Each structure stands twice: as structure tokens, then as C-alpha cells.
Amino acid sequence: MTRFWTGVALAAALTVAPPMPAPAQPPQPSIQQQFDAASAALDAHDWAEAVRGYEALEARIRNSRTLAIARTRRATALVELGRIEEAATLLRDSLPALSAEDSSLYADRVTGFTALGQIAESRLDYDEAQRRYRQASDIPVPDDRKLPALRGLIQTQLFGNAEGALRDADAALRAVAASSPGNQPLQAKFHTLRGRALLNLGRFAEAQAELELAMRQLGDLTLRADINDLVARSDLAIAALLAGDGDRARRYLAYTGAGRLQRGAINPYSFNLPPCGGDLSPDDVAVVQLGIADDGRVTYAMPIYASRQGAVALAFARAARDWAFYPRPAGEVPSLLRAAVRIEMRCSDLADPDGDVEDGSTLLPRLIAFDRAWAQTIDANLARPTAAVRASLAEAEADAAGEAGRHGALPLLLILANRGDVTFVERTAFLRRALALAASDRAPDEVIAAIAIAAGRPQVPRVWIGNRARPDAPDYDTILAYPEVRLSPRITAMIRLAQARRFYYDRDDDRALLAASGAIRALPDRAPTDPLLQQARQLLVVVNADRGDMNAARAAHQAMGPGAPRCGLLPRHRRDSAGSSDFPDEALRWGFEGWGVNELALTPQGEVALARTVMAYPPFVFGQAARRVAGRTRHEPTYVPDGAACTYDRQAVRFVLPG
């Protein structure tokens, strides 16, 4: 009873009690207070908070001059966050409103033009970047306010005007000495850039001395390092290697972490190299620095060294920014080491890719290549948790109007199909839904064929069993029966061609001939120069050559017509020979691991006529050893009309320490 009446009394008390006054709201900060807070966040390099602060401030500002200042500063923070397009739009609107005659706006104009230079630099438009950085550096403000613009000027002149970069590095060092005489890390940054200019002028010994000074200013060789330490040590290792000081070079390299990863791996799965010819010679070599995200995407590409001045360096960097690395091992590499990965690069003598659609790992890159809207959806969702991607997929599929299917659900289905925490049954279901959606939305035939092959894979690991068919081979008969495939002669031909290649490389020549002939029959009305027809006939050339029937191989080649390439498909691999003695002694002594990728020119008899290293990691360590291994590779004989060697293949050689 007591508890009962107590409850009633409390209820009554609540009923008759006067209402509580609402809590007092804190007064809204003034516009000046908001402006000061956002500017403080910008000065503290808290870019996200600066963006939030300026966005909130802009909603209250009515003065056009003040609004232009706020937007210019917000654009600076957006550049640092990688939100380049937003920053560029803001700067196009805000900079013209900052009068060049108003000295109180000089600092903000320097900030704005420097940001435009950074945007152009990130796009590898170095001519535009230099113009913007020069605009910033010509404004009469204290030298320390110009240092970011001077940094950009030096970097973007390294490959077209290295002498100018050297002069600007000297000017920047004088400015640092005057404005920050005790700031050794800042001095080291510009000594590093000065050393890089000397490196690109071919003055390797001077570059090494300059970069050693930068390293000492950063605290010398220690086990503790930030991004500035890693960059300076890596530049120093390149200079020492090119100066012929191999022992010091490998010591410096050891302190960058490159080649000594405790976990994870830096292995590209999707990459292109600029073709040799025009501005690029097979002897040209460059070192490009990449940032690699958790999911394996390249976040930026920046040239560091090129063997000669001109267009060489930027050609390699532009190719590398579209690469992708295997996500799982790359994501396990510490983020600091992924922030500045250096790759040695050369141009490619290989013909254009042959259009093989068999590898399901290329689904997302293929989608990105065909439509920018798909690319935007992929970029926005690739790094999100699986649960969040599932939720986005449900929203996209529920929205039956507009472009939701084409630019929403399809890339999300492919992202989920590539997730490790998705079951095989779910993966197959995602791919089948993606296939139907791709067909209904008239996606490119190459995309539809790639999805179909991925959907037809069995749930088994990728392994070889001698020379027999791999147990992970797709079920091509089932794939060819998919309605999305059956109703399209061209997609049918693509699937038949992928099947023929699989049979060929599994040494099942009879079925390879049947599948290749089936691909040709699927395209009866195509022009003789149709790429699919040409690829199928090239396959007939190599299969017949491997069977020893050179007459049939010659006839298949002649059927391609006068435009037939003299070098066809890659002949089958026969054997190679690699052992512990191939591991470079210096790399073994320093505990380095890495890889080299070679392009092989093969004689019609299948012997290696030439091996060129076109990619290597770390730079200048494993290339020579990789070429030695490649030189012992043997392939099956093939048919070449003139009997000369052909560049057919890329061969990757990995150097892995035991344990």
C-alpha cells in the first residue's frame, strides 16, 4: 500500500507542479568570433574543422569582400582534404572578388593562387601550376608567406626547367634563413627539393651531399620517422645509387621501410605504362611517388626523378595515377609507408591490351573506364563498411526512377561481390543481379561479358594442378546459356574467346580450336578487321603453331588480311628457372624484398631475345636480377611472318625472403 500511495502522490505532484523554465540558450557567437575560430583551425591544419567553420560563417555573411575571403580560405582547406573540384569551383568565384589593389588582401590572394597551383599540380598540369605559383610568389608579402608557392614552383620545374628549380630552391632557402633561422625541418624540406633539382640535372654527387644535409637536419638516420624523413631518405637513396654508392644507398633505403615491410605488400594488379615512341625512348627511366589508399587505389602520383628533361616524367606519372593495387595486402601496409611509395618505370613496347575479359578483379576498373558517373559511385562507396554499402544498394534498388539503376545499384553490386565478408552464395547472387542490370541498362559489352564470367566461377581456390585445367575455371557452358549472353552475338563471341584462351593456356588444344572457331562463327556479319575476329584468328595461329602445323598457322594469319599484326598472342609458357642464387647479394644483406616486371621479346622459337625491366619496387634494386631470371624463360614456338623477335609478354619476378 505504501508504495502504491507514494506513486499516486508523486503523480499528483507532477501534475500540479509549475512548468520548469527552458534552459537558457548560449548566445550565438559573433561573425568575427566565428571567423577567428575558423581561421585558427586553418592555422592549426585542422582542415575539416576549418571547412565546417567557414561554411557556417558564409551563411551569415552579407559583405561580398568578406565572403570572398572566407571562401578562399575554405578552398585552401578543401585542397588539403583532397576535395579538389569543390575547391576549384570556390576559387573561380572568390578570387576575382579579391582586389589586386587592396594590400590588406595580399595574403589571401597568395593563399588563393597557391591553392590553384596545388590543384593544377595534383592534376599533373605543371605548366598551369607554375603560372599560378608564380602569380602567388610575385605578390609583395613577407617571404615566409610565399614558401608554399615556392615549394610548388620548385617541384613543377624539376623536369622542364631544373636550372630554374635550383634557383628558386636557393631563393626559398634564403627566405627560410631570414624568416625562420632555427627551423631545421623547414630548411630540410627545401634542401630536399634542391637535392632533387640536382638529381634531375644529373649532378648525382652534389645531389647526394645536399640530401645528406637535409637528412641531418631532420635528425639523421633513426628508427623514428615521419613523411618528411621518408621522402628525404628515399631521394638520398636514389642519388647514392645513381652516383654509384650502392652500400650507402641501400643503407638509406633500409631506413625508409621500402622493401622491408613487416606486413602487407605493394603489388599492382591493374596498371598501364606509356607506350614507347614520340617523346619516350626505351632507355628513359623515371621514379614516380604514389599514395596508396586502404582499398588499393592511387590517391596521387608525383614524379621524383627522370633520366632526362622534357615530357618524360609527367608521362609516367599520368599513367601511374590510374593504377590499382591488390587491396588486402596493400591495406595491411602501414599508412605512413603507403603515403610515399616509389616505383621505377619505363615505357612499354607491348601492343595494346588484347581485350581479355576473364579476370573478375577488373570489373570495377572496367566500369570506371566507361562512365564517370559509375566512377563517382565507386569512389564514394569503395572504402565504406559492407553494411553501409548494403544500405546504399537497398536505397538505389528501391528508387526505380531516373538513373538510380545505372549509376547506383550496378557499381554497388560489384563492390559487394568483391568483399571478403560476403559469402560465395551472396557473391554469385550479387553478380547475377548485376548482370541483368548491366544488360537492361545497355552497359558496354566488355562489362557484361566480364560480369558473366565472374558470375560463372566455382567456389574453389586459385591453384594449378600440373598442366591440367585449373579447378577455378568458369563454367562456360552455363555462362553461354545466360540470357544476357545468349541474346548478344558479340558477347557470346567474347565468352567463347575467353574460353578458348583458357583451354589454350591449359594445353587443351583441341577444345581451344573449337572455342576459337565458335567465336568466329558468332560474328558472321562483322568486318574482317573487327578486333574480336582478329583475336580469335590470332589464337588459331598460336594453337596450330604449338601443334606443329605451321601451314595451318600461316593460313590463319593470312586470313586476318593485310592489317594483320606480325606478332600475335603470347606463346604458351614452357619453363623458367629461378633459385636463391638469383637474389641480389646487396638486397639479401640488407633484408630487402621487392619485385621487377620485365617485358620479354621472344624469338619464334620461344627463346628470350631481350628482357627490359619496365617496373620495379624499390627503385633500382631488383631490375638486373629480374632480367637474369627472365632471360632463362622459355616459351612454345610460334609463327611470325618475318621470323624476327616480338615483344609479347610481361613477366613479374618477386624476391621474397624466407620465413
XYZ file of C-alpha atoms in Angstrom:
659
model
C 0.000 0.000 0.000
C 2.735 2.443 0.878
C 4.386 2.107 -2.471
C 1.012 2.465 -4.220
C 0.110 5.700 -2.476
C 3.589 7.081 -2.900
C 3.237 6.612 -6.632
C -0.103 8.374 -6.696
C 1.217 11.262 -4.646
C 4.168 11.666 -6.978
C 1.849 11.651 -9.977
C -0.249 14.332 -8.402
C 2.817 16.361 -7.595
C 3.940 16.164 -11.191
C 0.507 17.212 -12.315
C 0.279 20.364 -10.231
C 3.951 21.452 -10.258
C 4.669 24.640 -12.256
C 6.469 24.121 -15.565
C 10.278 24.174 -15.476
C 11.825 27.110 -17.303
C 13.536 26.209 -20.607
C 17.334 26.084 -20.351
C 18.965 29.284 -21.460
C 20.439 29.102 -24.946
C 24.058 30.196 -25.220
C 24.370 33.373 -27.231
C 25.321 32.874 -30.869
C 28.947 33.832 -31.494
C 29.506 36.956 -33.484
C 30.625 36.804 -37.097
C 34.072 37.971 -36.004
C 34.286 35.210 -33.393
C 33.281 32.589 -35.968
C 35.796 33.999 -38.422
C 38.588 33.887 -35.836
C 37.709 30.306 -34.846
C 37.698 29.075 -38.440
C 40.988 30.860 -39.130
C 42.537 29.326 -36.022
C 41.516 25.865 -37.247
C 43.090 26.642 -40.623
C 46.334 27.778 -38.991
C 46.352 24.595 -36.866
C 45.918 22.451 -40.017
C 42.601 21.148 -38.709
C 41.249 21.155 -42.241
C 37.883 19.540 -41.561
C 37.079 21.949 -38.708
C 38.167 24.895 -40.860
C 35.791 23.807 -43.635
C 32.914 23.460 -41.168
C 33.689 26.835 -39.610
C 33.846 28.744 -42.880
C 30.711 27.032 -44.229
C 28.742 28.109 -41.147
C 30.191 31.593 -41.420
C 29.334 32.030 -45.116
C 25.646 31.535 -44.380
C 25.719 34.704 -42.209
C 27.976 36.973 -44.280
C 26.386 39.687 -46.394
C 29.545 41.606 -47.327
C 30.901 40.355 -50.683
C 34.529 41.106 -49.781
C 34.375 39.172 -46.513
C 32.521 36.346 -48.230
C 35.278 36.067 -50.858
C 37.919 35.866 -48.117
C 36.034 33.107 -46.286
C 35.512 31.102 -49.471
C 39.156 31.438 -50.500
C 40.285 30.148 -47.133
C 37.751 27.308 -47.185
C 39.069 26.314 -50.608
C 42.566 26.027 -49.124
C 41.310 23.527 -46.560
C 39.360 21.611 -49.200
C 42.542 21.179 -51.253
C 44.267 19.644 -48.232
C 41.312 17.258 -47.817
C 41.579 16.194 -51.456
C 38.232 17.752 -52.406
C 39.755 19.312 -55.483
C 36.701 20.019 -57.610
C 34.882 21.818 -54.786
C 37.974 23.918 -54.115
C 38.398 24.828 -57.784
C 34.770 25.973 -58.033
C 35.090 28.147 -54.929
C 38.321 29.755 -56.127
C 36.903 30.571 -59.561
C 34.144 32.539 -57.815
C 36.073 34.088 -54.921
C 39.493 35.128 -56.267
C 38.193 37.710 -58.785
C 36.442 39.443 -55.872
C 39.771 39.986 -54.047
C 41.071 43.273 -55.407
C 44.703 43.262 -56.510
C 44.912 46.928 -55.410
C 43.926 46.245 -51.793
C 47.102 45.477 -49.822
C 45.063 44.028 -46.958
C 44.019 41.223 -49.323
C 47.533 40.327 -50.488
C 47.893 37.399 -48.086
C 44.562 35.907 -49.125
C 45.424 36.322 -52.799
C 48.679 34.438 -52.172
C 46.637 31.722 -50.467
C 44.180 31.541 -53.364
C 46.739 31.428 -56.171
C 48.794 28.865 -54.250
C 45.692 26.690 -53.903
C 45.068 26.958 -57.657
C 48.678 25.901 -58.190
C 48.182 22.898 -55.908
C 45.058 21.902 -57.852
C 46.890 22.084 -61.183
C 49.863 20.213 -59.698
C 47.593 17.427 -58.436
C 46.206 17.137 -61.980
C 49.805 16.948 -63.281
C 49.253 20.128 -65.295
C 52.654 21.539 -64.399
C 52.539 24.483 -66.845
C 49.338 25.808 -65.265
C 50.682 25.076 -61.787
C 53.825 27.133 -62.441
C 51.720 30.040 -63.705
C 49.601 30.043 -60.546
C 52.556 29.580 -58.190
C 54.366 32.434 -59.946
C 51.304 34.671 -59.510
C 51.376 33.897 -55.790
C 55.113 34.437 -55.386
C 55.007 37.814 -57.203
C 52.605 39.358 -54.656
C 54.501 41.622 -52.211
C 54.044 39.795 -48.892
C 56.684 38.636 -46.377
C 58.801 35.780 -47.726
C 57.545 33.245 -45.208
C 54.020 33.617 -46.646
C 55.339 32.640 -50.090
C 57.072 29.413 -49.072
C 54.206 27.074 -50.113
C 54.182 28.731 -53.550
C 57.970 28.448 -53.815
C 57.760 24.763 -52.940
C 55.297 24.272 -55.774
C 57.437 26.251 -58.205
C 60.470 24.089 -57.474
C 58.597 20.777 -57.808
C 56.840 21.691 -61.039
C 60.035 22.949 -62.730
C 62.132 19.867 -61.932
C 61.534 18.165 -65.271
C 61.269 21.029 -67.752
C 63.477 23.681 -66.168
C 65.623 22.080 -63.472
C 68.041 25.042 -63.518
C 65.107 27.315 -62.677
C 64.054 24.928 -59.915
C 67.582 25.159 -58.490
C 67.465 28.967 -58.485
C 64.067 29.003 -56.802
C 65.296 26.491 -54.207
C 68.177 28.837 -53.386
C 65.722 31.744 -53.066
C 63.471 29.680 -50.796
C 66.398 28.707 -48.567
C 67.375 32.377 -48.227
C 63.771 33.191 -47.273
C 63.727 30.413 -44.666
C 67.069 31.566 -43.233
C 65.703 35.113 -42.881
C 62.272 34.265 -41.518
C 62.901 31.031 -39.569
C 66.643 30.714 -38.937
C 66.274 27.951 -36.334
C 63.649 25.906 -38.144
C 65.712 22.944 -39.329
C 62.771 20.782 -40.502
C 61.648 23.621 -42.788
C 65.195 24.110 -44.065
C 65.431 20.351 -44.661
C 62.297 20.426 -46.821
C 63.882 22.913 -49.222
C 67.301 21.251 -49.135
C 65.470 18.083 -50.185
C 63.892 19.916 -53.127
C 67.262 21.464 -54.024
C 68.813 17.998 -53.958
C 66.022 16.738 -56.190
C 66.776 19.507 -58.702
C 70.451 18.483 -58.749
C 69.371 14.866 -59.173
C 67.329 15.737 -62.261
C 70.268 17.712 -63.664
C 72.398 14.568 -63.470
C 74.664 16.091 -60.783
C 74.377 12.995 -58.608
C 77.310 13.554 -56.221
C 76.139 17.122 -55.461
C 72.588 15.851 -55.022
C 73.806 13.236 -52.560
C 75.643 15.870 -50.484
C 72.598 18.176 -50.475
C 70.242 15.382 -49.446
C 72.596 14.201 -46.710
C 72.428 17.733 -45.274
C 68.619 17.556 -45.340
C 68.700 14.189 -43.604
C 70.946 15.531 -40.816
C 68.620 18.499 -40.322
C 65.749 16.057 -39.869
C 67.599 14.166 -37.133
C 69.775 11.790 -39.194
C 69.060 8.063 -39.563
C 66.851 6.922 -36.705
C 64.099 4.357 -36.337
C 61.597 7.169 -35.808
C 60.394 8.832 -38.987
C 57.617 10.938 -40.451
C 56.746 11.540 -44.080
C 59.477 14.184 -44.468
C 62.117 11.726 -43.209
C 60.949 9.006 -45.596
C 60.953 11.345 -48.599
C 64.431 12.739 -47.857
C 65.920 9.276 -47.264
C 64.334 7.871 -50.402
C 65.640 10.765 -52.514
C 69.054 10.227 -50.951
C 68.991 6.515 -51.757
C 68.230 7.279 -55.423
C 71.040 9.854 -55.581
C 73.534 7.461 -53.987
C 72.563 4.612 -56.330
C 72.914 6.828 -59.388
C 76.239 8.144 -58.038
C 77.491 4.549 -57.767
C 77.486 4.458 -53.955
C 75.469 1.240 -53.611
C 76.268 0.433 -49.975
C 75.170 3.839 -48.694
C 72.150 3.786 -50.968
C 70.870 0.527 -49.544
C 71.529 1.742 -46.019
C 69.429 4.847 -46.668
C 66.754 2.754 -48.327
C 66.605 0.429 -45.354
C 65.558 3.398 -43.211
C 62.626 4.241 -45.491
C 60.844 0.933 -44.894
C 60.714 0.270 -48.660
C 61.475 -3.379 -49.308
C 61.353 -4.167 -45.591
C 57.611 -4.334 -44.962
C 56.705 -6.232 -41.817
C 53.236 -6.962 -43.144
C 51.255 -6.483 -46.320
C 52.620 -5.998 -49.821
C 52.786 -3.366 -52.557
C 51.660 -5.280 -55.664
C 49.749 -3.617 -58.531
C 47.031 -5.650 -60.227
C 45.792 -3.040 -62.698
C 48.404 -0.870 -64.369
C 49.286 0.660 -67.682
C 52.592 2.031 -68.933
C 53.006 4.784 -71.524
C 53.945 3.354 -74.934
C 57.438 3.862 -76.294
C 57.640 6.300 -79.195
C 57.187 10.022 -79.638
C 58.657 11.706 -76.569
C 59.523 8.394 -74.873
C 62.521 6.206 -75.603
C 63.032 2.646 -74.283
C 66.105 3.988 -72.453
C 64.115 6.593 -70.484
C 63.577 5.823 -66.817
C 61.645 7.674 -64.139
C 60.833 7.284 -60.466
C 57.249 8.145 -59.527
C 55.930 8.564 -55.987
C 52.432 7.246 -55.270
C 49.999 7.444 -52.401
C 48.007 4.231 -51.974
C 44.674 4.097 -50.138
C 43.472 1.236 -47.917
C 41.478 -0.170 -50.835
C 44.443 -0.150 -53.214
C 43.536 2.965 -55.212
C 46.225 5.503 -56.084
C 45.427 8.775 -54.320
C 48.093 10.835 -56.097
C 51.077 10.402 -58.407
C 54.100 12.723 -58.400
C 57.292 12.383 -60.470
C 60.521 12.448 -58.463
C 63.299 11.706 -60.965
C 63.603 11.360 -64.744
C 66.683 10.392 -66.704
C 66.284 13.438 -68.936
C 64.449 16.731 -69.051
C 61.242 17.116 -71.023
C 57.909 15.303 -71.087
C 59.283 12.031 -69.702
C 58.453 12.386 -66.011
C 54.870 13.593 -66.420
C 54.059 10.860 -68.956
C 54.950 8.220 -66.373
C 53.135 9.965 -63.512
C 49.954 10.347 -65.570
C 49.985 6.630 -66.301
C 50.610 5.671 -62.665
C 47.758 7.701 -61.175
C 45.264 5.272 -62.755
C 46.841 2.154 -61.237
C 45.269 -0.061 -58.597
C 46.992 -2.327 -56.080
C 45.721 -5.552 -54.554
C 43.608 -4.184 -51.675
C 44.163 -6.772 -48.951
C 47.981 -6.776 -48.851
C 48.199 -3.042 -49.597
C 45.765 -2.193 -46.789
C 47.951 -4.082 -44.312
C 50.964 -1.877 -45.069
C 51.242 0.968 -42.501
C 49.632 4.147 -43.816
C 52.871 6.130 -43.429
C 54.688 3.794 -45.817
C 51.766 3.849 -48.284
C 51.863 7.648 -48.334
C 55.099 7.770 -50.389
C 55.664 4.599 -52.425
C 58.399 4.925 -55.066
C 58.187 2.903 -58.323
C 60.827 2.693 -61.066
C 59.147 2.950 -64.503
C 59.969 2.696 -68.220
C 57.834 2.862 -71.367
C 56.198 -0.202 -72.897
C 56.867 -1.879 -76.239
C 53.817 -4.122 -75.897
C 50.882 -3.786 -78.250
C 47.520 -2.630 -76.894
C 45.783 -4.973 -74.431
C 44.004 -7.817 -76.207
C 40.640 -7.273 -74.546
C 40.676 -10.409 -72.385
C 37.646 -10.234 -70.081
C 38.351 -13.288 -67.977
C 39.734 -11.740 -64.793
C 36.887 -10.775 -62.445
C 39.197 -8.483 -60.438
C 38.994 -5.980 -63.315
C 35.236 -5.451 -63.012
C 35.427 -2.147 -61.150
C 38.256 -0.677 -63.286
C 36.280 -1.605 -66.411
C 33.192 0.134 -65.064
C 35.196 3.232 -64.134
C 36.723 3.356 -67.616
C 33.336 3.520 -69.343
C 31.328 6.062 -67.364
C 32.339 8.811 -64.943
C 29.025 8.576 -63.066
C 29.792 4.945 -62.243
C 33.246 6.048 -61.132
C 31.747 8.606 -58.743
C 29.536 5.967 -57.117
C 32.512 3.619 -56.772
C 34.750 6.342 -55.301
C 32.076 7.271 -52.780
C 31.458 3.692 -51.591
C 34.627 1.647 -52.086
C 36.071 2.344 -48.640
C 32.742 2.232 -46.754
C 31.851 -0.715 -44.492
C 29.917 -3.539 -46.119
C 26.803 -2.808 -44.071
C 26.753 0.777 -45.326
C 27.157 -0.353 -48.948
C 24.277 -2.806 -48.474
C 22.096 0.030 -47.196
C 23.018 2.202 -50.187
C 22.198 -0.690 -52.509
C 18.753 -1.081 -50.938
C 18.092 2.636 -51.472
C 19.290 2.522 -55.089
C 17.202 -0.535 -55.949
C 14.134 0.969 -54.292
C 14.421 4.051 -56.482
C 13.033 2.901 -59.818
C 13.126 6.375 -61.378
C 15.862 8.171 -63.246
C 19.401 6.845 -63.363
C 19.365 5.038 -59.995
C 19.817 1.615 -61.577
C 22.563 2.519 -63.995
C 24.618 4.805 -61.764
C 23.605 3.490 -58.362
C 22.825 -0.195 -57.996
C 25.205 -1.674 -60.598
C 28.525 -0.442 -59.114
C 27.277 -1.184 -55.587
C 26.507 -4.783 -56.558
C 30.025 -5.170 -57.960
C 31.606 -3.622 -54.860
C 29.732 -6.098 -52.647
C 30.655 -9.023 -54.917
C 34.334 -8.234 -54.291
C 34.054 -8.035 -50.493
C 35.785 -10.698 -48.412
C 32.986 -10.755 -45.823
C 30.357 -11.728 -48.406
C 29.529 -15.435 -48.748
C 30.017 -17.235 -52.050
C 26.270 -17.715 -52.467
C 25.669 -13.993 -51.910
C 28.530 -13.080 -54.233
C 27.027 -15.134 -57.039
C 23.604 -13.608 -56.409
C 25.055 -10.084 -56.493
C 26.795 -10.827 -59.790
C 23.676 -12.315 -61.389
C 21.672 -9.231 -60.376
C 24.474 -7.021 -61.709
C 24.473 -8.943 -64.985
C 20.738 -8.439 -65.507
C 21.027 -4.756 -64.616
C 24.041 -4.209 -66.900
C 22.193 -5.763 -69.821
C 18.987 -3.811 -69.242
C 20.934 -0.554 -68.908
C 22.934 -1.333 -72.050
C 26.306 -1.322 -70.377
C 29.291 -1.896 -72.697
C 29.612 -5.458 -73.984
C 33.015 -5.820 -72.280
C 31.440 -5.047 -68.889
C 28.573 -7.503 -69.408
C 30.960 -10.265 -70.525
C 33.271 -9.706 -67.547
C 30.359 -9.842 -65.091
C 29.029 -13.013 -66.724
C 32.402 -14.771 -66.418
C 32.794 -13.669 -62.796
C 29.285 -14.990 -62.034
C 30.191 -18.351 -63.543
C 33.199 -19.057 -61.351
C 33.058 -22.011 -58.920
C 33.804 -21.720 -55.215
C 37.354 -23.079 -55.226
C 40.792 -21.559 -54.606
C 43.057 -20.467 -57.470
C 45.596 -23.273 -57.834
C 47.363 -25.168 -60.601
C 47.455 -28.962 -60.821
C 50.334 -29.752 -63.124
C 49.314 -28.774 -66.638
C 45.695 -29.792 -66.253
C 42.776 -27.408 -66.306
C 42.611 -25.171 -63.276
C 39.787 -26.136 -60.930
C 38.664 -22.492 -60.692
C 37.811 -22.364 -64.411
C 34.411 -20.756 -65.009
C 31.559 -22.983 -66.137
C 31.454 -21.643 -69.686
C 28.533 -23.811 -70.793
C 26.388 -22.285 -68.052
C 27.654 -18.787 -68.847
C 26.865 -19.159 -72.539
C 23.287 -20.103 -71.568
C 22.705 -16.868 -69.597
C 20.014 -14.899 -71.481
C 22.131 -11.739 -71.251
C 24.870 -13.605 -73.152
C 22.780 -15.745 -75.491
C 20.889 -12.799 -76.987
C 24.078 -10.938 -77.975
C 26.332 -12.425 -80.691
C 29.176 -10.105 -79.700
C 29.052 -11.019 -76.006
C 28.797 -14.684 -76.975
C 31.958 -14.257 -79.056
C 33.732 -12.617 -76.099
C 32.823 -15.546 -73.841
C 33.883 -18.090 -76.484
C 37.193 -16.276 -76.903
C 37.826 -16.238 -73.132
C 37.019 -19.951 -73.070
C 39.411 -20.615 -75.961
C 42.234 -18.784 -74.185
C 41.606 -20.778 -71.024
C 41.752 -24.058 -72.960
C 44.889 -22.915 -74.789
C 46.838 -21.977 -71.656
C 45.644 -25.211 -70.026
C 47.181 -27.062 -73.034
C 43.873 -28.422 -74.280
C 44.477 -27.551 -77.943
C 41.518 -29.416 -79.451
C 38.949 -27.589 -77.348
C 40.827 -24.304 -77.808
C 40.406 -24.642 -81.579
C 36.710 -25.441 -81.220
C 36.054 -22.470 -78.917
C 38.006 -20.045 -81.116
C 36.109 -21.261 -84.177
C 32.866 -20.796 -82.218
C 33.828 -17.180 -81.508
C 34.362 -16.600 -85.222
C 31.018 -18.221 -86.122
C 29.249 -15.957 -83.597
C 30.302 -12.912 -85.641
C 29.350 -13.768 -89.246
C 28.463 -10.205 -90.247
C 31.445 -8.428 -88.757
C 34.071 -6.623 -90.809
C 37.269 -8.616 -91.313
C 39.150 -6.091 -89.165
C 36.826 -6.472 -86.163
C 39.105 -6.791 -83.100
C 37.275 -9.856 -81.780
C 37.644 -11.675 -85.092
C 41.311 -10.758 -85.206
C 41.877 -12.015 -81.656
C 40.157 -15.317 -82.426
C 42.277 -15.804 -85.536
C 45.443 -14.924 -83.616
C 44.526 -17.707 -81.229
C 44.215 -20.109 -84.161
C 47.748 -19.074 -85.198
C 49.366 -19.927 -81.871
C 47.373 -23.122 -81.287
C 48.292 -24.513 -84.696
C 51.912 -23.460 -84.229
C 52.054 -25.268 -80.897
C 50.645 -28.378 -82.568
C 53.481 -28.140 -85.089
C 51.188 -27.325 -88.016
C 52.913 -24.208 -89.356
C 50.926 -24.335 -92.611
C 47.654 -24.013 -90.692
C 49.210 -21.265 -88.544
C 50.286 -19.381 -91.682
C 46.808 -19.754 -93.208
C 45.134 -18.429 -90.033
C 47.486 -15.437 -90.063
C 46.775 -14.682 -93.727
C 43.010 -14.845 -93.020
C 43.421 -11.721 -90.892
C 44.131 -9.735 -94.033
C 46.738 -7.094 -94.851
C 46.345 -5.373 -91.476
C 47.296 -8.490 -89.532
C 49.807 -7.832 -86.733
C 53.090 -9.609 -87.289
C 53.154 -10.548 -83.594
C 50.116 -12.385 -82.319
C 49.128 -13.717 -78.908
C 51.654 -14.712 -76.280
C 53.003 -18.223 -76.920
C 52.495 -20.646 -74.063
C 54.997 -20.615 -71.265
C 57.189 -23.706 -71.221
C 59.580 -23.251 -68.307
C 61.692 -20.833 -66.342
C 64.471 -21.220 -63.831
C 64.870 -19.196 -60.658
C 66.709 -20.011 -57.457
C 68.185 -18.487 -54.327
C 71.331 -17.523 -56.256
C 69.225 -15.015 -58.230
C 68.506 -12.947 -55.120
C 70.781 -9.863 -55.291
C 73.521 -10.108 -52.664
C 73.108 -6.488 -51.563
C 69.340 -6.853 -51.138
C 69.833 -10.103 -49.231
C 72.399 -8.493 -46.949
C 70.091 -5.585 -46.148
C 66.981 -7.760 -45.895
C 65.100 -6.213 -48.814
C 62.174 -7.766 -50.633
C 60.636 -6.480 -53.833
C 59.838 -7.193 -57.450
C 60.634 -6.378 -61.026
C 58.387 -6.546 -64.083
C 60.051 -7.303 -67.418
C 58.812 -7.125 -70.957
C 60.077 -10.064 -72.987
C 60.926 -10.085 -76.679
C 60.695 -13.716 -77.833
C 62.053 -15.358 -80.938
C 59.659 -17.557 -82.970
C 61.440 -20.481 -81.317
C 60.308 -19.283 -77.876
C 63.672 -18.037 -76.574
C 64.138 -14.647 -74.894
C 65.832 -12.217 -77.263
C 65.552 -9.240 -74.900
C 64.272 -8.590 -71.393
C 63.572 -4.990 -70.343
C 62.656 -4.003 -66.791
C 59.641 -1.710 -67.138
C 58.639 -1.527 -63.443
C 60.436 -2.261 -60.192
C 59.980 -1.784 -56.465
C 62.002 -0.458 -54.683
C 63.640 1.546 -57.495
C 66.995 0.395 -58.876
C 67.312 -2.650 -56.580
C 65.824 -5.715 -58.297
C 65.764 -4.841 -62.014
C 69.015 -6.525 -63.010
C 68.228 -9.701 -61.052
C 64.720 -9.836 -62.530
C 66.203 -9.620 -66.031
C 68.549 -12.530 -65.288
C 65.594 -14.700 -64.270
C 63.583 -13.604 -67.305
C 66.438 -14.429 -69.653
C 66.093 -18.120 -68.798
C 62.370 -18.207 -69.594
C 61.269 -20.444 -72.466
C 58.001 -20.441 -74.410
C 56.482 -22.656 -77.077
C 57.400 -21.970 -80.733
C 55.027 -19.745 -82.694
C 54.518 -18.349 -86.166
C 55.835 -14.880 -87.080
C 55.772 -13.962 -90.801
C 59.261 -12.434 -90.933
C 60.825 -14.687 -88.300
C 62.007 -11.755 -86.134
C 61.545 -11.482 -82.372
C 58.350 -9.972 -80.919
C 57.653 -8.263 -77.604
C 54.831 -10.405 -76.296
C 54.803 -10.659 -72.570
C 55.254 -9.093 -69.181
C 56.779 -11.283 -66.527
C 56.798 -10.313 -62.856
C 59.578 -11.696 -60.672
C 59.117 -11.408 -56.906
C 62.024 -11.614 -54.484
C 60.823 -12.886 -51.111
C 62.980 -13.664 -48.090
C 62.441 -16.996 -46.309
C 60.415 -17.081 -43.118
